[in-house]
Amino acid sequence: MQIKNYPKVVLLKGNGPITVNSEMMELITITLSHGLIGLPLKSLRAERVYVVSDMTRFWEVHKEIKEKPCCFVYSNETLDEEDLERIKADNISFI
């Protein structure tokens, strides 16, 4: 029996337009209304992405980084090279 390799679930918040899993959305609307959105990471396109390694920091990072537009990404599982290849951005930072 083979176990299927499912995409990792990521939490996203921030501001600005993004395309995630082939759907365009305005991240600021989701962030202000719900705080974040959680999705399987099949594809993500944004101008600037911050991959945040700590959940506590993820909740507070918008107070520290006020840059616009930006997308903050957190995953409970470590994002490996294959996961990171699914993220397309002009700038990607790891914090």
Coordinates of C-alpha atoms in Angstrom, one line a residue:
M1 CA 0.0 0.0 0.0
Q2 CA 1.3 3.4 -1.0
I3 CA 0.6 6.5 1.1
K4 CA -0.3 9.5 -1.1
N5 CA 1.8 12.6 -0.5
Y6 CA -0.7 15.3 0.4
P7 CA 0.2 19.0 0.2
K8 CA 1.0 20.5 3.6
V9 CA -1.5 22.8 5.2
V10 CA -0.3 26.4 5.6
L11 CA -1.8 29.4 7.4
L12 CA -1.8 32.7 5.6
K13 CA -2.5 36.2 6.6
G14 CA -1.3 39.7 5.5
N15 CA -2.4 42.3 3.0
G16 CA -2.5 42.6 -0.7
P17 CA -3.6 40.3 -3.5
I18 CA -2.4 36.7 -3.7
T19 CA -3.2 33.7 -5.9
V20 CA -3.4 30.5 -3.9
N21 CA -4.2 27.2 -5.4
S22 CA -5.2 29.0 -8.7
E23 CA -7.7 31.3 -6.9
M24 CA -7.1 35.1 -6.6
M25 CA -8.0 36.6 -3.3
E26 CA -7.5 39.8 -1.4
L27 CA -5.6 38.7 1.7
I28 CA -6.4 41.9 3.8
T29 CA -10.1 41.2 3.6
I30 CA -9.6 37.6 5.0
T31 CA -7.1 38.8 7.6
L32 CA -9.4 41.5 8.9
S33 CA -12.5 39.3 8.9
H34 CA -11.1 36.0 10.1
G35 CA -7.5 36.6 11.2
L36 CA -6.1 34.0 8.8
I37 CA -6.9 31.3 6.2
G38 CA -5.7 27.8 6.2
L39 CA -5.2 25.9 2.9
P40 CA -3.3 23.0 1.5
L41 CA -0.2 24.5 -0.3
K42 CA -0.6 23.5 -3.9
S43 CA 0.6 26.9 -5.2
L44 CA 1.0 30.4 -3.9
R45 CA 1.9 33.6 -5.8
A46 CA 2.4 36.9 -4.0
E47 CA 4.6 39.9 -4.3
R48 CA 6.4 39.4 -1.0
V49 CA 6.2 36.3 1.3
Y50 CA 7.5 35.9 4.8
V51 CA 7.7 32.3 6.0
V52 CA 7.3 32.5 9.7
S53 CA 8.7 29.5 11.7
D54 CA 7.0 30.1 15.0
M55 CA 3.2 30.2 15.6
T56 CA 3.4 32.8 18.4
R57 CA 5.4 35.1 16.2
F58 CA 3.0 34.4 13.2
W59 CA 0.1 35.9 15.3
E60 CA 2.1 39.0 16.1
V61 CA 4.3 39.5 13.0
H62 CA 2.0 42.1 11.4
K63 CA 2.9 44.5 14.3
E64 CA 6.6 44.1 13.5
I65 CA 6.5 44.1 9.7
K66 CA 4.1 46.7 8.3
E67 CA 5.2 46.4 4.7
K68 CA 2.5 46.3 2.0
P69 CA 1.8 44.1 0.2
C70 CA 3.0 41.0 2.0
C71 CA 1.8 37.5 2.8
F72 CA 2.8 35.8 6.0
V73 CA 3.0 32.0 5.8
Y74 CA 3.1 29.5 8.7
S75 CA 3.1 25.7 8.6
N76 CA 3.1 23.4 11.6
E77 CA 5.1 21.0 9.4
T78 CA 8.5 22.0 8.1
L79 CA 8.3 23.3 4.5
D80 CA 10.8 21.3 2.5
E81 CA 12.3 22.2 -0.9
E82 CA 9.4 20.8 -2.8
D83 CA 6.9 22.9 -0.8
L84 CA 9.0 26.1 -1.3
E85 CA 9.0 25.5 -5.0
R86 CA 5.3 26.0 -4.9
I87 CA 5.7 29.5 -3.6
K88 CA 6.3 32.1 -6.3
A89 CA 7.2 35.6 -5.1
D90 CA 9.5 38.5 -6.0
N91 CA 10.9 38.3 -2.5
I92 CA 10.8 35.5 0.0
S93 CA 12.1 35.9 3.6
F94 CA 12.4 33.4 6.4
I95 CA 11.8 34.7 9.9

